[in-house]
PDB file of C-alpha atoms and ligand atoms in Angstrom:
ATOM      1  CA  MET A   7     -56.934 -91.278-143.201  1.00  0.00           C
ATOM      2  CA  LYS A   8     -54.204 -91.025-140.559  1.00  0.00           C
ATOM      3  CA  ILE A   9     -53.855 -87.925-138.396  1.00  0.00           C
ATOM      4  CA  LEU A  10     -50.363 -86.475-138.676  1.00  0.00           C
ATOM      5  CA  LEU A  11     -50.818 -83.243-136.696  1.00  0.00           C
ATOM      6  CA  THR A  12     -53.608 -82.711-134.206  1.00  0.00           C
ATOM      7  CA  GLU A  13     -55.642 -79.565-133.805  1.00  0.00           C
ATOM      8  CA  GLN A  14     -53.791 -78.866-130.554  1.00  0.00           C
ATOM      9  CA  GLN A  15     -50.315 -79.355-132.028  1.00  0.00           C
ATOM     10  CA  ILE A  16     -51.198 -76.974-134.849  1.00  0.00           C
ATOM     11  CA  ALA A  17     -52.659 -74.361-132.489  1.00  0.00           C
ATOM     12  CA  GLU A  18     -49.510 -74.424-130.335  1.00  0.00           C
ATOM     13  CA  LYS A  19     -47.266 -74.007-133.355  1.00  0.00           C
ATOM     14  CA  VAL A  20     -49.380 -71.194-134.793  1.00  0.00           C
ATOM     15  CA  ARG A  21     -49.185 -69.349-131.462  1.00  0.00           C
ATOM     16  CA  HIS A  22     -45.414 -69.747-131.512  1.00  0.00           C
ATOM     17  CA  LEU A  23     -45.132 -68.459-135.079  1.00  0.00           C
ATOM     18  CA  GLY A  24     -47.430 -65.547-134.191  1.00  0.00           C
ATOM     19  CA  ALA A  25     -45.215 -64.641-131.236  1.00  0.00           C
ATOM     20  CA  GLN A  26     -42.090 -64.733-133.412  1.00  0.00           C
ATOM     21  CA  LEU A  27     -43.704 -62.528-136.055  1.00  0.00           C
ATOM     22  CA  SER A  28     -44.984 -60.122-133.391  1.00  0.00           C
ATOM     23  CA  ASP A  29     -41.436 -59.813-131.990  1.00  0.00           C
ATOM     24  CA  ASP A  30     -39.886 -59.239-135.406  1.00  0.00           C
ATOM     25  CA  TYR A  31     -42.440 -56.883-136.952  1.00  0.00           C
ATOM     26  CA  GLY A  32     -43.365 -54.444-134.207  1.00  0.00           C
ATOM     27  CA  GLY A  33     -43.708 -50.953-135.722  1.00  0.00           C
ATOM     28  CA  LYS A  34     -43.161 -52.285-139.254  1.00  0.00           C
ATOM     29  CA  ASN A  35     -46.805 -52.768-140.260  1.00  0.00           C
ATOM     30  CA  PRO A  36     -46.015 -55.776-142.468  1.00  0.00           C
ATOM     31  CA  VAL A  37     -48.333 -57.211-145.080  1.00  0.00           C
ATOM     32  CA  LEU A  38     -48.969 -60.940-144.849  1.00  0.00           C
ATOM     33  CA  ILE A  39     -49.439 -62.389-148.298  1.00  0.00           C
ATOM     34  CA  GLY A  40     -51.523 -65.533-148.224  1.00  0.00           C
ATOM     35  CA  CYS A  41     -51.307 -68.034-151.071  1.00  0.00           C
ATOM     36  CA  LEU A  42     -54.812 -69.095-151.957  1.00  0.00           C
ATOM     37  CA  LYS A  43     -56.512 -71.333-151.433  1.00  0.00           C
ATOM     38  CA  GLY A  44     -54.599 -73.540-149.024  1.00  0.00           C
ATOM     39  CA  CYS A  45     -53.522 -70.676-146.766  1.00  0.00           C
ATOM     40  CA  VAL A  46     -56.977 -69.576-145.660  1.00  0.00           C
ATOM     41  CA  VAL A  47     -57.253 -71.529-142.418  1.00  0.00           C
ATOM     42  CA  PHE A  48     -53.622 -70.994-141.437  1.00  0.00           C
ATOM     43  CA  LEU A  49     -53.683 -67.272-142.214  1.00  0.00           C
ATOM     44  CA  ALA A  50     -56.974 -66.751-140.396  1.00  0.00           C
ATOM     45  CA  ASP A  51     -55.524 -68.370-137.264  1.00  0.00           C
ATOM     46  CA  LEU A  52     -52.097 -66.761-137.603  1.00  0.00           C
ATOM     47  CA  MET A  53     -53.349 -63.194-137.964  1.00  0.00           C
ATOM     48  CA  ARG A  54     -55.365 -63.554-134.762  1.00  0.00           C
ATOM     49  CA  VAL A  55     -52.290 -64.421-132.705  1.00  0.00           C
ATOM     50  CA  ILE A  56     -50.131 -61.639-134.143  1.00  0.00           C
ATOM     51  CA  THR A  57     -50.267 -58.786-131.680  1.00  0.00           C
ATOM     52  CA  VAL A  58     -48.787 -56.014-133.849  1.00  0.00           C
ATOM     53  CA  PRO A  59     -50.574 -54.064-136.598  1.00  0.00           C
ATOM     54  CA  HIS A  60     -50.373 -55.756-139.984  1.00  0.00           C
ATOM     55  CA  ALA A  61     -52.248 -55.972-143.249  1.00  0.00           C
ATOM     56  CA  ILE A  62     -53.211 -59.004-145.305  1.00  0.00           C
ATOM     57  CA  ASP A  63     -53.397 -59.608-149.020  1.00  0.00           C
ATOM     58  CA  PHE A  64     -53.677 -62.630-151.273  1.00  0.00           C
ATOM     59  CA  VAL A  65     -52.092 -64.218-154.299  1.00  0.00           C
ATOM     60  CA  ARG A  66     -53.193 -67.353-156.073  1.00  0.00           C
ATOM     61  CA  THR A  67     -50.700 -70.017-156.996  1.00  0.00           C
ATOM     62  CA  SER A  68     -51.311 -73.386-158.491  1.00  0.00           C
ATOM     63  CA  THR A  69     -49.302 -76.372-159.577  1.00  0.00           C
ATOM     64  CA  TYR A  70     -51.418 -79.324-158.663  1.00  0.00           C
ATOM     65  CA  GLY A  71     -54.359 -80.578-160.697  1.00  0.00           C
ATOM     66  CA  LYS A  72     -57.315 -82.437-159.271  1.00  0.00           C
ATOM     67  CA  GLY A  73     -55.387 -85.360-157.844  1.00  0.00           C
ATOM     68  CA  GLN A  74     -52.030 -85.813-156.192  1.00  0.00           C
ATOM     69  CA  VAL A  75     -49.945 -85.385-159.322  1.00  0.00           C
ATOM     70  CA  SER A  76     -48.205 -82.108-160.034  1.00  0.00           C
ATOM     71  CA  SER A  77     -48.206 -80.796-163.563  1.00  0.00           C
ATOM     72  CA  GLY A  78     -44.872 -79.150-162.783  1.00  0.00           C
ATOM     73  CA  ALA A  79     -46.046 -75.823-164.161  1.00  0.00           C
ATOM     74  CA  VAL A  80     -46.444 -72.967-161.711  1.00  0.00           C
ATOM     75  CA  ARG A  81     -49.012 -70.244-162.188  1.00  0.00           C
ATOM     76  CA  ALA A  82     -49.105 -67.190-159.980  1.00  0.00           C
ATOM     77  CA  ASP A  83     -51.813 -64.561-160.016  1.00  0.00           C
ATOM     78  CA  LEU A  84     -50.694 -61.568-157.950  1.00  0.00           C
ATOM     79  CA  PHE A  85     -54.093 -59.836-158.239  1.00  0.00           C
ATOM     80  CA  ASP A  86     -53.439 -56.227-157.171  1.00  0.00           C
ATOM     81  CA  VAL A  87     -50.799 -56.995-154.545  1.00  0.00           C
ATOM     82  CA  ASP A  88     -48.359 -54.085-154.273  1.00  0.00           C
ATOM     83  CA  ILE A  89     -45.601 -54.451-151.686  1.00  0.00           C
ATOM     84  CA  ARG A  90     -43.259 -51.744-152.946  1.00  0.00           C
ATOM     85  CA  GLY A  91     -41.671 -50.087-149.907  1.00  0.00           C
ATOM     86  CA  ARG A  92     -43.423 -52.483-147.513  1.00  0.00           C
ATOM     87  CA  HIS A  93     -42.265 -55.306-145.277  1.00  0.00           C
ATOM     88  CA  ALA A  94     -43.932 -58.468-146.584  1.00  0.00           C
ATOM     89  CA  VAL A  95     -44.285 -62.044-145.370  1.00  0.00           C
ATOM     90  CA  VAL A  96     -45.490 -64.768-147.714  1.00  0.00           C
ATOM     91  CA  VAL A  97     -47.760 -67.183-145.842  1.00  0.00           C
ATOM     92  CA  GLU A  98     -47.744 -70.685-147.353  1.00  0.00           C
ATOM     93  CA  ASP A  99     -49.636 -73.726-146.174  1.00  0.00           C
ATOM     94  CA  ILE A 100     -47.108 -76.236-147.512  1.00  0.00           C
ATOM     95  CA  VAL A 101     -43.805 -76.273-149.374  1.00  0.00           C
ATOM     96  CA  ASP A 102     -43.045 -79.439-151.324  1.00  0.00           C
ATOM     97  CA  THR A 103     -40.557 -79.000-154.177  1.00  0.00           C
ATOM     98  CA  GLY A 104     -40.257 -75.271-153.467  1.00  0.00           C
ATOM     99  CA  LEU A 105     -41.076 -74.481-157.111  1.00  0.00           C
ATOM    100  CA  THR A 106     -44.168 -72.459-156.268  1.00  0.00           C
ATOM    101  CA  LEU A 107     -42.441 -70.498-153.544  1.00  0.00           C
ATOM    102  CA  GLY A 108     -39.394 -69.808-155.713  1.00  0.00           C
ATOM    103  CA  TYR A 109     -41.559 -68.516-158.524  1.00  0.00           C
ATOM    104  CA  LEU A 110     -43.680 -66.417-156.218  1.00  0.00           C
ATOM    105  CA  THR A 111     -40.830 -64.832-154.250  1.00  0.00           C
ATOM    106  CA  GLU A 112     -39.095 -63.956-157.509  1.00  0.00           C
ATOM    107  CA  ALA A 113     -42.222 -62.219-158.795  1.00  0.00           C
ATOM    108  CA  LEU A 114     -42.745 -60.371-155.516  1.00  0.00           C
ATOM    109  CA  THR A 115     -39.087 -59.317-155.227  1.00  0.00           C
ATOM    110  CA  LYS A 116     -39.508 -57.413-158.499  1.00  0.00           C
ATOM    111  CA  GLN A 117     -41.874 -55.097-156.631  1.00  0.00           C
ATOM    112  CA  GLU A 118     -38.942 -53.987-154.438  1.00  0.00           C
ATOM    113  CA  PRO A 119     -40.374 -54.552-150.972  1.00  0.00           C
ATOM    114  CA  LEU A 120     -38.375 -53.319-147.949  1.00  0.00           C
ATOM    115  CA  SER A 121     -38.093 -56.958-146.931  1.00  0.00           C
ATOM    116  CA  LEU A 122     -39.616 -60.251-148.023  1.00  0.00           C
ATOM    117  CA  LYS A 123     -39.755 -63.279-145.729  1.00  0.00           C
ATOM    118  CA  VAL A 124     -41.546 -66.607-145.881  1.00  0.00           C
ATOM    119  CA  CYS A 125     -43.699 -68.322-143.276  1.00  0.00           C
ATOM    120  CA  ALA A 126     -44.747 -71.901-144.080  1.00  0.00           C
ATOM    121  CA  LEU A 127     -46.720 -74.202-141.835  1.00  0.00           C
ATOM    122  CA  LEU A 128     -45.641 -77.496-143.421  1.00  0.00           C
ATOM    123  CA  VAL A 129     -42.345 -78.279-145.089  1.00  0.00           C
ATOM    124  CA  LYS A 130     -41.605 -81.473-147.014  1.00  0.00           C
ATOM    125  CA  PRO A 131     -38.045 -82.813-147.450  1.00  0.00           C
ATOM    126  CA  GLY A 132     -37.795 -81.712-151.104  1.00  0.00           C
ATOM    127  CA  ALA A 133     -37.972 -78.074-150.045  1.00  0.00           C
ATOM    128  CA  TYR A 134     -34.415 -78.328-148.728  1.00  0.00           C
ATOM    129  CA  ARG A 135     -33.126 -79.052-152.222  1.00  0.00           C
ATOM    130  CA  ALA A 136     -34.735 -75.896-153.577  1.00  0.00           C
ATOM    131  CA  PRO A 137     -33.135 -72.463-153.544  1.00  0.00           C
ATOM    132  CA  VAL A 138     -35.757 -71.031-151.191  1.00  0.00           C
ATOM    133  CA  THR A 139     -35.410 -69.845-147.614  1.00  0.00           C
ATOM    134  CA  ILE A 140     -38.191 -70.503-145.146  1.00  0.00           C
ATOM    135  CA  ASP A 141     -37.780 -67.927-142.408  1.00  0.00           C
ATOM    136  CA  TYR A 142     -40.669 -69.046-140.198  1.00  0.00           C
ATOM    137  CA  LYS A 143     -41.339 -72.765-140.294  1.00  0.00           C
ATOM    138  CA  GLY A 144     -44.115 -74.737-138.634  1.00  0.00           C
ATOM    139  CA  PHE A 145     -43.478 -78.469-139.073  1.00  0.00           C
ATOM    140  CA  ASP A 146     -41.175 -80.662-141.083  1.00  0.00           C
ATOM    141  CA  ILE A 147     -43.351 -83.470-142.432  1.00  0.00           C
ATOM    142  CA  PRO A 148     -42.628 -86.661-144.402  1.00  0.00           C
ATOM    143  CA  ASP A 149     -43.025 -86.833-148.147  1.00  0.00           C
ATOM    144  CA  ASP A 150     -46.682 -87.938-148.016  1.00  0.00           C
ATOM    145  CA  PHE A 151     -49.734 -86.263-149.518  1.00  0.00           C
ATOM    146  CA  VAL A 152     -51.559 -84.476-146.716  1.00  0.00           C
ATOM    147  CA  VAL A 153     -54.953 -82.815-146.397  1.00  0.00           C
ATOM    148  CA  GLY A 154     -56.837 -80.744-143.860  1.00  0.00           C
ATOM    149  CA  TYR A 155     -56.333 -77.367-142.203  1.00  0.00           C
ATOM    150  CA  GLY A 156     -56.921 -75.702-145.568  1.00  0.00           C
ATOM    151  CA  LEU A 157     -55.241 -78.329-147.733  1.00  0.00           C
ATOM    152  CA  ASP A 158     -57.387 -80.206-150.208  1.00  0.00           C
ATOM    153  CA  TRP A 159     -57.496 -83.250-152.344  1.00  0.00           C
ATOM    154  CA  GLY A 160     -59.623 -82.294-155.341  1.00  0.00           C
ATOM    155  CA  GLU A 161     -61.283 -79.582-153.204  1.00  0.00           C
ATOM    156  CA  ARG A 162     -62.167 -82.048-150.454  1.00  0.00           C
ATOM    157  CA  TYR A 163     -60.974 -82.106-146.853  1.00  0.00           C
ATOM    158  CA  ARG A 164     -59.982 -78.420-146.502  1.00  0.00           C
ATOM    159  CA  HIS A 165     -62.317 -78.094-143.509  1.00  0.00           C
ATOM    160  CA  LEU A 166     -60.624 -80.722-141.335  1.00  0.00           C
ATOM    161  CA  PRO A 167     -59.194 -79.099-138.181  1.00  0.00           C
ATOM    162  CA  TYR A 168     -56.161 -81.408-138.278  1.00  0.00           C
ATOM    163  CA  VAL A 169     -53.589 -82.449-140.898  1.00  0.00           C
ATOM    164  CA  ALA A 170     -53.905 -86.031-142.114  1.00  0.00           C
ATOM    165  CA  VAL A 171     -52.273 -88.347-144.615  1.00  0.00           C
ATOM    166  CA  VAL A 172     -54.660 -89.727-147.195  1.00  0.00           C
ATOM    167  CA  ASP A 173     -54.496 -93.328-148.241  1.00  0.00           C
ATOM    168  CA  GLU A 174     -56.052 -95.441-150.966  1.00  0.00           C
ATOM    169  CA  GLN A 175     -59.284 -96.066-149.040  1.00  0.00           C
ATOM    170  CA  ASP A 176     -60.013 -92.324-148.851  1.00  0.00           C
ATOM    171  CA  ASP A 177     -60.719 -91.993-152.569  1.00  0.00           C
TER     172      ASP A 177
HETATM  173  P1  5GP B  16     -44.327 -77.041-154.554  1.00  0.00           P
HETATM  174  O1  5GP B  16     -44.300 -76.030-155.653  1.00  0.00           O
HETATM  175  O2  5GP B  16     -43.552 -76.613-153.318  1.00  0.00           O
HETATM  176  O3  5GP B  16     -43.922 -78.417-155.013  1.00  0.00           O
HETATM  177  O4  5GP B  16     -45.817 -77.258-154.151  1.00  0.00           O
HETATM  178  C1  5GP B  16     -46.509 -76.319-153.469  1.00  0.00           C
HETATM  179  C2  5GP B  16     -47.997 -76.501-153.639  1.00  0.00           C
HETATM  180  O5  5GP B  16     -48.359 -77.848-153.951  1.00  0.00           O
HETATM  181  C3  5GP B  16     -48.661 -76.194-152.336  1.00  0.00           C
HETATM  182  O6  5GP B  16     -48.953 -74.818-152.216  1.00  0.00           O
HETATM  183  C4  5GP B  16     -49.889 -77.061-152.394  1.00  0.00           C
HETATM  184  O7  5GP B  16     -50.903 -76.394-153.098  1.00  0.00           O
HETATM  185  C5  5GP B  16     -49.463 -78.267-153.210  1.00  0.00           C
HETATM  186  N1  5GP B  16     -49.062 -79.401-152.372  1.00  0.00           N
HETATM  187  C6  5GP B  16     -47.817 -79.887-152.159  1.00  0.00           C
HETATM  188  N2  5GP B  16     -47.829 -80.930-151.333  1.00  0.00           N
HETATM  189  C7  5GP B  16     -49.130 -81.120-150.980  1.00  0.00           C
HETATM  190  C8  5GP B  16     -49.790 -82.064-150.119  1.00  0.00           C
HETATM  191  O8  5GP B  16     -49.202 -82.960-149.476  1.00  0.00           O
HETATM  192  N3  5GP B  16     -51.129 -81.921-150.006  1.00  0.00           N
HETATM  193  C9  5GP B  16     -51.849 -80.961-150.687  1.00  0.00           C
HETATM  194  N4  5GP B  16     -53.155 -80.926-150.483  1.00  0.00           N
HETATM  195  N5  5GP B  16     -51.250 -80.073-151.502  1.00  0.00           N
HETATM  196  C10 5GP B  16     -49.906 -80.153-151.644  1.00  0.00           C
END
């Protein structure tokens, strides 16, 4: 396991993103929409550095199976999220091909929010080939499979306070 982003680097970036969101959403009472399960650590930290009133809600998206191989199929469960007439910000842990985000933003746009933006902590190169806009971006990272800070590998490693690249020996 090789550390890609330290706890301190992540904390600094989250503070920066929180400041940006606080500047942009004062008086707008936005709803942050976290994508379970990977978002939990990021969202929990982000909401505590946002200084303006906001709400949170959750959706569940999935593409990946138990390992590192994507099935390609996106599933999105919006639960009872209702952003009609609200300002909304999707909070994603990681964007890889952008398929999940594209699917999710399309579904949420149908609810006719006042605005819909995207905040993603980690962005892989493939995301730039997808028709998705990432309005608030944490880090550009290489095209490696990463874990930690909410991200799992078969439900393992979500608790790590840093982001790391897994290698063969970690299995
Ligand atoms: P996309 O649809 O953008 O290809 O993939 C998005 C989803 O795939 C993410 O929300 C995440 O669940 C999963 N994913 C993509 N890359 C990684 C990675 O490097 N590590 C982990 N743990 N999940 C990833």
